[in-house]
JSON list of C-alpha atoms and ligand atoms in Angstrom, two decimals:
[
{"chain": "K", "resi": 1, "resn": "MET", "atom": "CA", "xyz": [6.20, 46.57, 29.41]},
{"chain": "K", "resi": 2, "resn": "GLY", "atom": "CA", "xyz": [9.66, 48.10, 30.72]},
{"chain": "K", "resi": 3, "resn": "ILE", "atom": "CA", "xyz": [10.53, 48.36, 33.75]},
{"chain": "K", "resi": 4, "resn": "ASN", "atom": "CA", "xyz": [13.41, 50.59, 36.11]},
{"chain": "K", "resi": 5, "resn": "VAL", "atom": "CA", "xyz": [14.54, 48.81, 38.74]},
{"chain": "K", "resi": 6, "resn": "ALA", "atom": "CA", "xyz": [16.23, 51.30, 42.06]},
{"chain": "K", "resi": 7, "resn": "ILE", "atom": "CA", "xyz": [18.32, 49.18, 44.16]},
{"chain": "K", "resi": 8, "resn": "ASP", "atom": "CA", "xyz": [19.85, 50.93, 47.20]},
{"chain": "K", "resi": 9, "resn": "GLY", "atom": "CA", "xyz": [21.42, 49.97, 50.35]},
{"chain": "K", "resi": 10, "resn": "PRO", "atom": "CA", "xyz": [24.95, 50.65, 52.27]},
{"chain": "K", "resi": 11, "resn": "ALA", "atom": "CA", "xyz": [28.51, 49.71, 51.09]},
{"chain": "K", "resi": 12, "resn": "GLY", "atom": "CA", "xyz": [29.40, 46.18, 50.85]},
{"chain": "K", "resi": 13, "resn": "ALA", "atom": "CA", "xyz": [25.42, 44.71, 51.29]},
{"chain": "K", "resi": 14, "resn": "GLY", "atom": "CA", "xyz": [25.78, 43.41, 47.72]},
{"chain": "K", "resi": 15, "resn": "LYS", "atom": "CA", "xyz": [24.34, 45.69, 44.81]},
{"chain": "K", "resi": 16, "resn": "SER", "atom": "CA", "xyz": [26.21, 45.46, 42.09]},
{"chain": "K", "resi": 17, "resn": "THR", "atom": "CA", "xyz": [26.82, 41.73, 42.01]},
{"chain": "K", "resi": 18, "resn": "ILE", "atom": "CA", "xyz": [23.23, 41.42, 42.12]},
{"chain": "K", "resi": 19, "resn": "ALA", "atom": "CA", "xyz": [21.99, 44.23, 40.22]},
{"chain": "K", "resi": 20, "resn": "LYS", "atom": "CA", "xyz": [24.10, 42.71, 37.32]},
{"chain": "K", "resi": 21, "resn": "LEU", "atom": "CA", "xyz": [22.75, 39.56, 37.29]},
{"chain": "K", "resi": 22, "resn": "VAL", "atom": "CA", "xyz": [18.99, 40.73, 37.82]},
{"chain": "K", "resi": 23, "resn": "ALA", "atom": "CA", "xyz": [20.20, 43.07, 34.94]},
{"chain": "K", "resi": 24, "resn": "LYS", "atom": "CA", "xyz": [21.34, 40.06, 32.71]},
{"chain": "K", "resi": 25, "resn": "LYS", "atom": "CA", "xyz": [18.39, 37.61, 33.77]},
{"chain": "K", "resi": 26, "resn": "MET", "atom": "CA", "xyz": [16.03, 40.63, 32.69]},
{"chain": "K", "resi": 27, "resn": "GLY", "atom": "CA", "xyz": [17.76, 41.71, 29.78]},
{"chain": "K", "resi": 28, "resn": "TYR", "atom": "CA", "xyz": [17.81, 45.21, 31.15]},
{"chain": "K", "resi": 29, "resn": "ILE", "atom": "CA", "xyz": [21.03, 47.55, 31.06]},
{"chain": "K", "resi": 30, "resn": "TYR", "atom": "CA", "xyz": [22.87, 47.90, 34.31]},
{"chain": "K", "resi": 31, "resn": "VAL", "atom": "CA", "xyz": [23.94, 51.08, 35.87]},
{"chain": "K", "resi": 32, "resn": "ASP", "atom": "CA", "xyz": [26.55, 51.60, 38.56]},
{"chain": "K", "resi": 33, "resn": "THR", "atom": "CA", "xyz": [25.80, 55.01, 39.98]},
{"chain": "K", "resi": 34, "resn": "GLY", "atom": "CA", "xyz": [28.70, 54.72, 43.09]},
{"chain": "K", "resi": 35, "resn": "ALA", "atom": "CA", "xyz": [30.70, 54.17, 39.77]},
{"chain": "K", "resi": 36, "resn": "MET", "atom": "CA", "xyz": [29.96, 57.96, 38.53]},
{"chain": "K", "resi": 37, "resn": "TYR", "atom": "CA", "xyz": [30.84, 58.88, 42.03]},
{"chain": "K", "resi": 38, "resn": "ARG", "atom": "CA", "xyz": [34.15, 57.11, 41.98]},
{"chain": "K", "resi": 39, "resn": "ALA", "atom": "CA", "xyz": [35.08, 58.38, 38.93]},
{"chain": "K", "resi": 40, "resn": "LEU", "atom": "CA", "xyz": [34.79, 62.06, 39.91]},
{"chain": "K", "resi": 41, "resn": "ALA", "atom": "CA", "xyz": [36.70, 61.10, 43.21]},
{"chain": "K", "resi": 42, "resn": "ILE", "atom": "CA", "xyz": [39.63, 59.83, 40.54]},
{"chain": "K", "resi": 43, "resn": "HIS", "atom": "CA", "xyz": [39.32, 63.41, 39.28]},
{"chain": "K", "resi": 44, "resn": "PHE", "atom": "CA", "xyz": [39.58, 65.29, 42.42]},
{"chain": "K", "resi": 45, "resn": "LEU", "atom": "CA", "xyz": [42.57, 62.60, 43.51]},
{"chain": "K", "resi": 46, "resn": "ASN", "atom": "CA", "xyz": [44.17, 63.36, 40.00]},
{"chain": "K", "resi": 47, "resn": "LYS", "atom": "CA", "xyz": [44.25, 67.15, 41.40]},
{"chain": "K", "resi": 48, "resn": "GLY", "atom": "CA", "xyz": [45.71, 66.29, 44.64]},
{"chain": "K", "resi": 49, "resn": "ILE", "atom": "CA", "xyz": [42.50, 67.42, 46.58]},
{"chain": "K", "resi": 50, "resn": "SER", "atom": "CA", "xyz": [41.86, 66.40, 49.56]},
{"chain": "K", "resi": 51, "resn": "PRO", "atom": "CA", "xyz": [38.53, 64.45, 50.73]},
{"chain": "K", "resi": 52, "resn": "GLU", "atom": "CA", "xyz": [37.99, 67.05, 53.20]},
{"chain": "K", "resi": 53, "resn": "ASP", "atom": "CA", "xyz": [38.80, 70.01, 50.92]},
{"chain": "K", "resi": 54, "resn": "GLU", "atom": "CA", "xyz": [35.22, 70.81, 50.22]},
{"chain": "K", "resi": 55, "resn": "GLU", "atom": "CA", "xyz": [35.90, 74.36, 48.28]},
{"chain": "K", "resi": 56, "resn": "ALA", "atom": "CA", "xyz": [39.00, 72.72, 46.31]},
{"chain": "K", "resi": 57, "resn": "ILE", "atom": "CA", "xyz": [35.38, 69.87, 45.11]},
{"chain": "K", "resi": 58, "resn": "ILE", "atom": "CA", "xyz": [33.45, 72.12, 44.53]},
{"chain": "K", "resi": 59, "resn": "LEU", "atom": "CA", "xyz": [36.10, 73.78, 41.95]},
{"chain": "K", "resi": 60, "resn": "ALA", "atom": "CA", "xyz": [36.88, 70.52, 40.51]},
{"chain": "K", "resi": 61, "resn": "VAL", "atom": "CA", "xyz": [33.58, 69.31, 39.70]},
{"chain": "K", "resi": 62, "resn": "LYS", "atom": "CA", "xyz": [33.30, 71.68, 36.95]},
{"chain": "K", "resi": 63, "resn": "GLY", "atom": "CA", "xyz": [36.48, 70.32, 35.20]},
{"chain": "K", "resi": 64, "resn": "ALA", "atom": "CA", "xyz": [35.05, 66.97, 35.36]},
{"chain": "K", "resi": 65, "resn": "ASP", "atom": "CA", "xyz": [32.98, 64.99, 32.31]},
{"chain": "K", "resi": 66, "resn": "VAL", "atom": "CA", "xyz": [31.96, 61.78, 33.26]},
{"chain": "K", "resi": 67, "resn": "LYS", "atom": "CA", "xyz": [30.51, 59.38, 30.05]},
{"chain": "K", "resi": 68, "resn": "ILE", "atom": "CA", "xyz": [29.24, 56.16, 30.52]},
{"chain": "K", "resi": 69, "resn": "ARG", "atom": "CA", "xyz": [29.25, 53.85, 27.66]},
{"chain": "K", "resi": 70, "resn": "TYR", "atom": "CA", "xyz": [28.34, 49.87, 26.88]},
{"chain": "K", "resi": 71, "resn": "GLU", "atom": "CA", "xyz": [30.77, 47.86, 25.24]},
{"chain": "K", "resi": 72, "resn": "ALA", "atom": "CA", "xyz": [29.80, 44.39, 24.73]},
{"chain": "K", "resi": 73, "resn": "GLY", "atom": "CA", "xyz": [27.13, 45.23, 27.56]},
{"chain": "K", "resi": 74, "resn": "VAL", "atom": "CA", "xyz": [29.19, 46.33, 30.28]},
{"chain": "K", "resi": 75, "resn": "GLN", "atom": "CA", "xyz": [29.41, 49.60, 31.65]},
{"chain": "K", "resi": 76, "resn": "GLN", "atom": "CA", "xyz": [32.86, 51.78, 31.23]},
{"chain": "K", "resi": 77, "resn": "VAL", "atom": "CA", "xyz": [33.54, 54.65, 32.59]},
{"chain": "K", "resi": 78, "resn": "TYR", "atom": "CA", "xyz": [35.08, 57.61, 30.95]},
{"chain": "K", "resi": 79, "resn": "LEU", "atom": "CA", "xyz": [36.13, 60.65, 33.17]},
{"chain": "K", "resi": 80, "resn": "ASN", "atom": "CA", "xyz": [37.46, 63.28, 30.30]},
{"chain": "K", "resi": 81, "resn": "GLY", "atom": "CA", "xyz": [38.00, 61.12, 27.84]},
{"chain": "K", "resi": 82, "resn": "GLU", "atom": "CA", "xyz": [40.10, 58.48, 29.45]},
{"chain": "K", "resi": 83, "resn": "ASN", "atom": "CA", "xyz": [38.82, 55.18, 30.42]},
{"chain": "K", "resi": 84, "resn": "VAL", "atom": "CA", "xyz": [38.97, 55.28, 34.33]},
{"chain": "K", "resi": 85, "resn": "THR", "atom": "CA", "xyz": [37.21, 51.35, 34.75]},
{"chain": "K", "resi": 86, "resn": "GLU", "atom": "CA", "xyz": [39.73, 49.72, 36.18]},
{"chain": "K", "resi": 87, "resn": "ARG", "atom": "CA", "xyz": [40.65, 52.29, 38.79]},
{"chain": "K", "resi": 88, "resn": "LEU", "atom": "CA", "xyz": [37.15, 52.66, 40.35]},
{"chain": "K", "resi": 89, "resn": "ARG", "atom": "CA", "xyz": [37.45, 50.08, 42.70]},
{"chain": "K", "resi": 90, "resn": "ASP", "atom": "CA", "xyz": [40.65, 51.48, 44.83]},
{"chain": "K", "resi": 91, "resn": "GLU", "atom": "CA", "xyz": [40.54, 52.16, 48.31]},
{"chain": "K", "resi": 92, "resn": "ALA", "atom": "CA", "xyz": [41.63, 55.50, 48.10]},
{"chain": "K", "resi": 93, "resn": "VAL", "atom": "CA", "xyz": [39.00, 56.55, 45.37]},
{"chain": "K", "resi": 94, "resn": "GLY", "atom": "CA", "xyz": [36.10, 54.51, 47.63]},
{"chain": "K", "resi": 95, "resn": "ASN", "atom": "CA", "xyz": [36.82, 57.47, 50.43]},
{"chain": "K", "resi": 96, "resn": "MET", "atom": "CA", "xyz": [37.14, 60.18, 48.36]},
{"chain": "K", "resi": 97, "resn": "ALA", "atom": "CA", "xyz": [33.54, 59.18, 46.57]},
{"chain": "K", "resi": 98, "resn": "SER", "atom": "CA", "xyz": [32.33, 58.96, 49.88]},
{"chain": "K", "resi": 99, "resn": "ALA", "atom": "CA", "xyz": [32.96, 62.11, 51.22]},
{"chain": "K", "resi": 100, "resn": "SER", "atom": "CA", "xyz": [32.73, 64.20, 47.52]},
{"chain": "K", "resi": 101, "resn": "SER", "atom": "CA", "xyz": [29.36, 62.47, 47.29]},
{"chain": "K", "resi": 102, "resn": "ALA", "atom": "CA", "xyz": [27.67, 64.54, 50.46]},
{"chain": "K", "resi": 103, "resn": "ILE", "atom": "CA", "xyz": [28.59, 67.73, 48.61]},
{"chain": "K", "resi": 104, "resn": "PRO", "atom": "CA", "xyz": [25.08, 68.96, 46.55]},
{"chain": "K", "resi": 105, "resn": "ARG", "atom": "CA", "xyz": [27.18, 70.48, 43.38]},
{"chain": "K", "resi": 106, "resn": "VAL", "atom": "CA", "xyz": [29.00, 66.84, 43.01]},
{"chain": "K", "resi": 107, "resn": "ARG", "atom": "CA", "xyz": [25.53, 65.58, 42.87]},
{"chain": "K", "resi": 108, "resn": "GLU", "atom": "CA", "xyz": [24.03, 67.92, 40.87]},
{"chain": "K", "resi": 109, "resn": "LYS", "atom": "CA", "xyz": [26.84, 66.88, 38.18]},
{"chain": "K", "resi": 110, "resn": "LEU", "atom": "CA", "xyz": [25.08, 63.45, 38.02]},
{"chain": "K", "resi": 111, "resn": "LEU", "atom": "CA", "xyz": [21.27, 63.80, 38.50]},
{"chain": "K", "resi": 112, "resn": "MET", "atom": "CA", "xyz": [20.78, 64.35, 34.84]},
{"chain": "K", "resi": 113, "resn": "LEU", "atom": "CA", "xyz": [22.99, 61.51, 33.47]},
{"chain": "K", "resi": 114, "resn": "GLN", "atom": "CA", "xyz": [21.43, 58.83, 36.07]},
{"chain": "K", "resi": 115, "resn": "LYS", "atom": "CA", "xyz": [17.88, 60.33, 34.77]},
{"chain": "K", "resi": 116, "resn": "ASP", "atom": "CA", "xyz": [18.03, 60.26, 31.23]},
{"chain": "K", "resi": 117, "resn": "LEU", "atom": "CA", "xyz": [20.14, 56.72, 31.03]},
{"chain": "K", "resi": 118, "resn": "ALA", "atom": "CA", "xyz": [16.67, 55.32, 32.76]},
{"chain": "K", "resi": 119, "resn": "LYS", "atom": "CA", "xyz": [14.55, 57.30, 29.94]},
{"chain": "K", "resi": 120, "resn": "GLN", "atom": "CA", "xyz": [16.75, 56.21, 27.26]},
{"chain": "K", "resi": 121, "resn": "PHE", "atom": "CA", "xyz": [16.83, 52.49, 28.64]},
{"chain": "K", "resi": 122, "resn": "ASP", "atom": "CA", "xyz": [15.15, 49.84, 30.75]},
{"chain": "K", "resi": 123, "resn": "VAL", "atom": "CA", "xyz": [17.88, 49.84, 33.48]},
{"chain": "K", "resi": 124, "resn": "VAL", "atom": "CA", "xyz": [18.56, 48.04, 37.10]},
{"chain": "K", "resi": 125, "resn": "MET", "atom": "CA", "xyz": [20.21, 51.54, 38.74]},
{"chain": "K", "resi": 126, "resn": "ASP", "atom": "CA", "xyz": [22.05, 50.84, 42.12]},
{"chain": "K", "resi": 127, "resn": "GLY", "atom": "CA", "xyz": [23.49, 53.39, 44.29]},
{"chain": "K", "resi": 128, "resn": "ARG", "atom": "CA", "xyz": [21.93, 55.16, 47.81]},
{"chain": "K", "resi": 129, "resn": "ASP", "atom": "CA", "xyz": [19.68, 57.39, 46.58]},
{"chain": "K", "resi": 130, "resn": "ILE", "atom": "CA", "xyz": [18.23, 55.56, 43.54]},
{"chain": "K", "resi": 131, "resn": "GLY", "atom": "CA", "xyz": [14.28, 54.78, 44.97]},
{"chain": "K", "resi": 132, "resn": "THR", "atom": "CA", "xyz": [14.41, 57.85, 47.18]},
{"chain": "K", "resi": 133, "resn": "CYS", "atom": "CA", "xyz": [15.67, 60.99, 44.63]},
{"chain": "K", "resi": 134, "resn": "ILE", "atom": "CA", "xyz": [16.55, 59.83, 40.77]},
{"chain": "K", "resi": 135, "resn": "LEU", "atom": "CA", "xyz": [13.98, 57.39, 40.30]},
{"chain": "K", "resi": 136, "resn": "PRO", "atom": "CA", "xyz": [11.21, 57.91, 42.35]},
{"chain": "K", "resi": 137, "resn": "ASP", "atom": "CA", "xyz": [8.72, 56.16, 40.15]},
{"chain": "K", "resi": 138, "resn": "ALA", "atom": "CA", "xyz": [10.76, 53.10, 39.51]},
{"chain": "K", "resi": 139, "resn": "GLU", "atom": "CA", "xyz": [8.61, 50.29, 39.19]},
{"chain": "K", "resi": 140, "resn": "VAL", "atom": "CA", "xyz": [10.56, 47.74, 41.62]},
{"chain": "K", "resi": 141, "resn": "LYS", "atom": "CA", "xyz": [12.53, 49.42, 44.30]},
{"chain": "K", "resi": 142, "resn": "ILE", "atom": "CA", "xyz": [14.69, 47.23, 46.74]},
{"chain": "K", "resi": 143, "resn": "TYR", "atom": "CA", "xyz": [16.80, 48.15, 49.60]},
{"chain": "K", "resi": 144, "resn": "LEU", "atom": "CA", "xyz": [19.51, 45.53, 49.90]},
{"chain": "K", "resi": 145, "resn": "THR", "atom": "CA", "xyz": [21.14, 45.48, 53.21]},
{"chain": "K", "resi": 146, "resn": "ALA", "atom": "CA", "xyz": [23.24, 43.24, 55.64]},
{"chain": "K", "resi": 147, "resn": "SER", "atom": "CA", "xyz": [24.94, 43.23, 58.66]},
{"chain": "K", "resi": 148, "resn": "VAL", "atom": "CA", "xyz": [28.25, 45.01, 59.47]},
{"chain": "K", "resi": 149, "resn": "LYS", "atom": "CA", "xyz": [30.35, 41.94, 60.14]},
{"chain": "K", "resi": 150, "resn": "THR", "atom": "CA", "xyz": [28.82, 39.94, 57.16]},
{"chain": "K", "resi": 151, "resn": "ARG", "atom": "CA", "xyz": [29.77, 43.17, 54.80]},
{"chain": "K", "resi": 152, "resn": "ALA", "atom": "CA", "xyz": [33.45, 43.40, 56.49]},
{"chain": "K", "resi": 153, "resn": "LYS", "atom": "CA", "xyz": [33.84, 39.49, 56.03]},
{"chain": "K", "resi": 154, "resn": "ARG", "atom": "CA", "xyz": [32.84, 39.88, 52.02]},
{"chain": "K", "resi": 155, "resn": "ARG", "atom": "CA", "xyz": [35.18, 43.16, 51.64]},
{"chain": "K", "resi": 156, "resn": "TYR", "atom": "CA", "xyz": [38.17, 40.82, 53.71]},
{"chain": "K", "resi": 157, "resn": "ASP", "atom": "CA", "xyz": [37.42, 37.21, 51.48]},
{"chain": "K", "resi": 158, "resn": "GLU", "atom": "CA", "xyz": [37.41, 39.75, 48.67]},
{"chain": "K", "resi": 159, "resn": "LEU", "atom": "CA", "xyz": [40.76, 41.59, 48.76]},
{"chain": "K", "resi": 160, "resn": "ALA", "atom": "CA", "xyz": [42.02, 38.43, 50.09]},
{"chain": "K", "resi": 161, "resn": "ALA", "atom": "CA", "xyz": [41.13, 36.83, 47.46]},
{"chain": "K", "resi": 162, "resn": "LYS", "atom": "CA", "xyz": [43.54, 39.06, 45.30]},
{"chain": "K", "resi": 163, "resn": "GLY", "atom": "CA", "xyz": [46.59, 38.73, 47.88]},
{"chain": "K", "resi": 164, "resn": "ILE", "atom": "CA", "xyz": [45.84, 42.26, 49.42]},
{"chain": "K", "resi": 165, "resn": "GLU", "atom": "CA", "xyz": [46.92, 41.67, 52.77]},
{"chain": "K", "resi": 166, "resn": "CYS", "atom": "CA", "xyz": [44.03, 43.25, 55.04]},
{"chain": "K", "resi": 167, "resn": "ASP", "atom": "CA", "xyz": [42.83, 43.70, 59.18]},
{"chain": "K", "resi": 168, "resn": "PHE", "atom": "CA", "xyz": [39.18, 42.86, 59.30]},
{"chain": "K", "resi": 169, "resn": "ALA", "atom": "CA", "xyz": [38.82, 45.04, 62.60]},
{"chain": "K", "resi": 170, "resn": "ALA", "atom": "CA", "xyz": [39.91, 48.08, 60.26]},
{"chain": "K", "resi": 171, "resn": "ILE", "atom": "CA", "xyz": [37.52, 47.00, 57.34]},
{"chain": "K", "resi": 172, "resn": "GLU", "atom": "CA", "xyz": [34.83, 46.85, 59.92]},
{"chain": "K", "resi": 173, "resn": "LYS", "atom": "CA", "xyz": [35.55, 50.25, 61.54]},
{"chain": "K", "resi": 174, "resn": "ASP", "atom": "CA", "xyz": [35.78, 51.53, 57.85]},
{"chain": "K", "resi": 175, "resn": "ILE", "atom": "CA", "xyz": [32.22, 50.37, 56.64]},
{"chain": "K", "resi": 176, "resn": "GLU", "atom": "CA", "xyz": [30.66, 52.11, 59.51]},
{"chain": "K", "resi": 177, "resn": "GLU", "atom": "CA", "xyz": [32.50, 54.79, 58.79]},
{"chain": "K", "resi": 178, "resn": "ARG", "atom": "CA", "xyz": [31.00, 54.91, 55.34]},
{"chain": "K", "resi": 179, "resn": "ASP", "atom": "CA", "xyz": [27.76, 53.96, 56.55]},
{"chain": "K", "resi": 180, "resn": "ARG", "atom": "CA", "xyz": [27.20, 56.60, 58.96]},
{"chain": "K", "resi": 181, "resn": "ARG", "atom": "CA", "xyz": [28.29, 59.26, 56.44]},
{"chain": "K", "resi": 182, "resn": "ASP", "atom": "CA", "xyz": [26.19, 58.11, 53.59]},
{"chain": "K", "resi": 183, "resn": "MET", "atom": "CA", "xyz": [23.71, 57.84, 56.29]},
{"chain": "K", "resi": 184, "resn": "THR", "atom": "CA", "xyz": [23.86, 61.19, 57.93]},
{"chain": "K", "resi": 185, "resn": "ARG", "atom": "CA", "xyz": [24.55, 63.88, 55.23]},
{"chain": "K", "resi": 186, "resn": "GLU", "atom": "CA", "xyz": [21.93, 66.19, 54.62]},
{"chain": "K", "resi": 187, "resn": "THR", "atom": "CA", "xyz": [21.66, 65.85, 51.11]},
{"chain": "K", "resi": 188, "resn": "ALA", "atom": "CA", "xyz": [20.03, 62.60, 50.21]},
{"chain": "K", "resi": 189, "resn": "PRO", "atom": "CA", "xyz": [21.11, 60.11, 52.62]},
{"chain": "K", "resi": 190, "resn": "LEU", "atom": "CA", "xyz": [20.75, 56.28, 51.92]},
{"chain": "K", "resi": 191, "resn": "LYS", "atom": "CA", "xyz": [17.66, 55.61, 53.76]},
{"chain": "K", "resi": 192, "resn": "GLN", "atom": "CA", "xyz": [14.96, 52.86, 52.83]},
{"chain": "K", "resi": 193, "resn": "ALA", "atom": "CA", "xyz": [12.38, 54.44, 50.60]},
{"chain": "K", "resi": 194, "resn": "GLU", "atom": "CA", "xyz": [8.68, 53.66, 51.92]},
{"chain": "K", "resi": 195, "resn": "ASP", "atom": "CA", "xyz": [7.70, 51.64, 48.63]},
{"chain": "K", "resi": 196, "resn": "ALA", "atom": "CA", "xyz": [11.11, 49.77, 48.74]},
{"chain": "K", "resi": 197, "resn": "VAL", "atom": "CA", "xyz": [11.42, 46.11, 49.22]},
{"chain": "K", "resi": 198, "resn": "LEU", "atom": "CA", "xyz": [13.81, 45.38, 52.42]},
{"chain": "K", "resi": 199, "resn": "VAL", "atom": "CA", "xyz": [15.92, 42.59, 51.21]},
{"chain": "K", "resi": 200, "resn": "ASP", "atom": "CA", "xyz": [18.61, 41.55, 54.08]},
{"chain": "K", "resi": 201, "resn": "SER", "atom": "CA", "xyz": [21.27, 39.10, 52.46]},
{"chain": "K", "resi": 202, "resn": "SER", "atom": "CA", "xyz": [23.19, 38.58, 55.90]},
{"chain": "K", "resi": 203, "resn": "ASP", "atom": "CA", "xyz": [22.23, 34.94, 55.49]},
{"chain": "K", "resi": 204, "resn": "MET", "atom": "CA", "xyz": [21.32, 34.41, 51.63]},
{"chain": "K", "resi": 205, "resn": "THR", "atom": "CA", "xyz": [23.55, 33.21, 48.73]},
{"chain": "K", "resi": 206, "resn": "ILE", "atom": "CA", "xyz": [24.06, 35.35, 45.66]},
{"chain": "K", "resi": 207, "resn": "GLU", "atom": "CA", "xyz": [21.35, 32.82, 43.75]},
{"chain": "K", "resi": 208, "resn": "GLU", "atom": "CA", "xyz": [19.26, 33.83, 46.45]},
{"chain": "K", "resi": 209, "resn": "VAL", "atom": "CA", "xyz": [18.96, 37.17, 46.56]},
{"chain": "K", "resi": 210, "resn": "THR", "atom": "CA", "xyz": [18.89, 37.13, 42.74]},
{"chain": "K", "resi": 211, "resn": "GLU", "atom": "CA", "xyz": [16.30, 34.96, 42.27]},
{"chain": "K", "resi": 212, "resn": "LYS", "atom": "CA", "xyz": [14.11, 37.17, 44.92]},
{"chain": "K", "resi": 213, "resn": "ILE", "atom": "CA", "xyz": [14.29, 40.45, 42.97]},
{"chain": "K", "resi": 214, "resn": "THR", "atom": "CA", "xyz": [14.26, 38.66, 39.75]},
{"chain": "K", "resi": 215, "resn": "ALA", "atom": "CA", "xyz": [10.50, 37.33, 40.79]},
{"chain": "K", "resi": 216, "resn": "LEU", "atom": "CA", "xyz": [9.41, 40.90, 41.88]},
{"chain": "K", "resi": 217, "resn": "CYS", "atom": "CA", "xyz": [10.55, 42.48, 38.69]},
{"chain": "K", "resi": 218, "resn": "ARG", "atom": "CA", "xyz": [8.80, 39.70, 36.48]},
{"chain": "K", "resi": 219, "resn": "ASP", "atom": "CA", "xyz": [5.93, 40.09, 38.49]},
{"chain": "K", "resi": 220, "resn": "ARG", "atom": "CA", "xyz": [5.48, 43.83, 38.15]},
{"chain": "K", "resi": 221, "resn": "ARG", "atom": "CA", "xyz": [6.69, 43.40, 34.71]},
{"chain": "K", "resi": 222, "resn": "GLU", "atom": "CA", "xyz": [3.62, 40.82, 33.87]},
{"chain": "K", "resi": 223, "resn": "ARG", "atom": "CA", "xyz": [1.07, 43.05, 35.67]},
{"chain": "U", "resi": 301, "resn": "DC", "atom": "O1", "xyz": [28.63, 51.60, 46.01]},
{"chain": "U", "resi": 301, "resn": "DC", "atom": "P1", "xyz": [29.67, 52.36, 45.76]},
{"chain": "U", "resi": 301, "resn": "DC", "atom": "O2", "xyz": [30.61, 51.81, 47.12]},
{"chain": "U", "resi": 301, "resn": "DC", "atom": "O3", "xyz": [30.42, 52.14, 44.28]},
{"chain": "U", "resi": 301, "resn": "DC", "atom": "O4", "xyz": [29.70, 53.89, 45.83]},
{"chain": "U", "resi": 301, "resn": "DC", "atom": "C1", "xyz": [30.78, 54.86, 46.52]},
{"chain": "U", "resi": 301, "resn": "DC", "atom": "C2", "xyz": [30.26, 56.27, 47.31]},
{"chain": "U", "resi": 301, "resn": "DC", "atom": "O5", "xyz": [29.77, 57.05, 46.24]},
{"chain": "U", "resi": 301, "resn": "DC", "atom": "C3", "xyz": [29.58, 56.14, 48.42]},
{"chain": "U", "resi": 301, "resn": "DC", "atom": "O6", "xyz": [29.94, 55.71, 49.70]},
{"chain": "U", "resi": 301, "resn": "DC", "atom": "C4", "xyz": [28.53, 56.76, 48.72]},
{"chain": "U", "resi": 301, "resn": "DC", "atom": "C5", "xyz": [28.18, 57.31, 46.91]},
{"chain": "U", "resi": 301, "resn": "DC", "atom": "N1", "xyz": [27.07, 57.01, 46.33]},
{"chain": "U", "resi": 301, "resn": "DC", "atom": "C6", "xyz": [26.14, 58.58, 46.20]},
{"chain": "U", "resi": 301, "resn": "DC", "atom": "O7", "xyz": [26.30, 58.96, 47.38]},
{"chain": "U", "resi": 301, "resn": "DC", "atom": "N2", "xyz": [24.91, 58.02, 45.29]},
{"chain": "U", "resi": 301, "resn": "DC", "atom": "C7", "xyz": [24.79, 56.97, 44.77]},
{"chain": "U", "resi": 301, "resn": "DC", "atom": "N3", "xyz": [23.57, 56.86, 44.31]},
{"chain": "U", "resi": 301, "resn": "DC", "atom": "C8", "xyz": [25.99, 56.02, 44.78]},
{"chain": "U", "resi": 301, "resn": "DC", "atom": "C9", "xyz": [27.17, 55.90, 45.39]}
]
C-alpha cells in the first residue's frame, strides 16, 4: 500500500533535506510546498510589490500560474512558464513568502495543486499546514523542529559555505520573526497536528532523523 507522509515544522528545522532523503528511501515523490509559496513570492517581487501591501498581493495572485514538474525525479517550479527553481532560496523571496503566505487568497491558490499531487502520487510533502489542513488523512505525520539557536547556526553555516558574509544575531532574529509570523497568522498557522510525531532534531544528525522517520513510514506501510 502506498502512503502519504506530511512533514511540518518551522523554518530551518531541516524539513526539505530530511523529506528529500525519506522520499528517496521510500521511493516516493518529494513535494516542497514552501517552494510553491516562494514561486508566488517571486511573482509579487517581479511586480515591485512590497511584503506589506496585502491589497496588491491579492490583486497580483490571480495572474500567477505555478506549475510543478519532476525532471529526473527533482522538483522544478515554473512561474508563468519560466523555471524559477534557482531563485527560490533568495532571502528576499523567503521574506516575501513568509508575509504573503499569511493571506488566505494566496493559500487558496495552492491548495488544490498540493492536494492533487498527493492524490496522484505517494508523496513526502513538507510545509507548515500539511498535517493539519492539506493532508489531514496522511498516514504518517511528523512535526520536525529544532531550537532557534540550532536553526540559526545551520543557516549561518549554509550561507558561509556559499561565501556569503552574514551576522549570526541577525539570522537568529530573522528566524524568530519568521516563527512568530508562521505560528500566529489566522489562516493555517504552523502548529503540530494532534496525531503528528514530534521530532526535535537539535541534537540529532541528518542520518538519525532520516532513519527515525523512514522507520515510521515502513512501519505504517507494512500494517
Ligand atoms: O519552508 P520554506 O521556508 O521554503 O517556506 C517559505 C514560507 O512559505 C514560510 O515562511 C511559510 C510559508 N509556507 C506556508 O505558509 N505553508 C506551507 N505549506 C509552506 C510554506
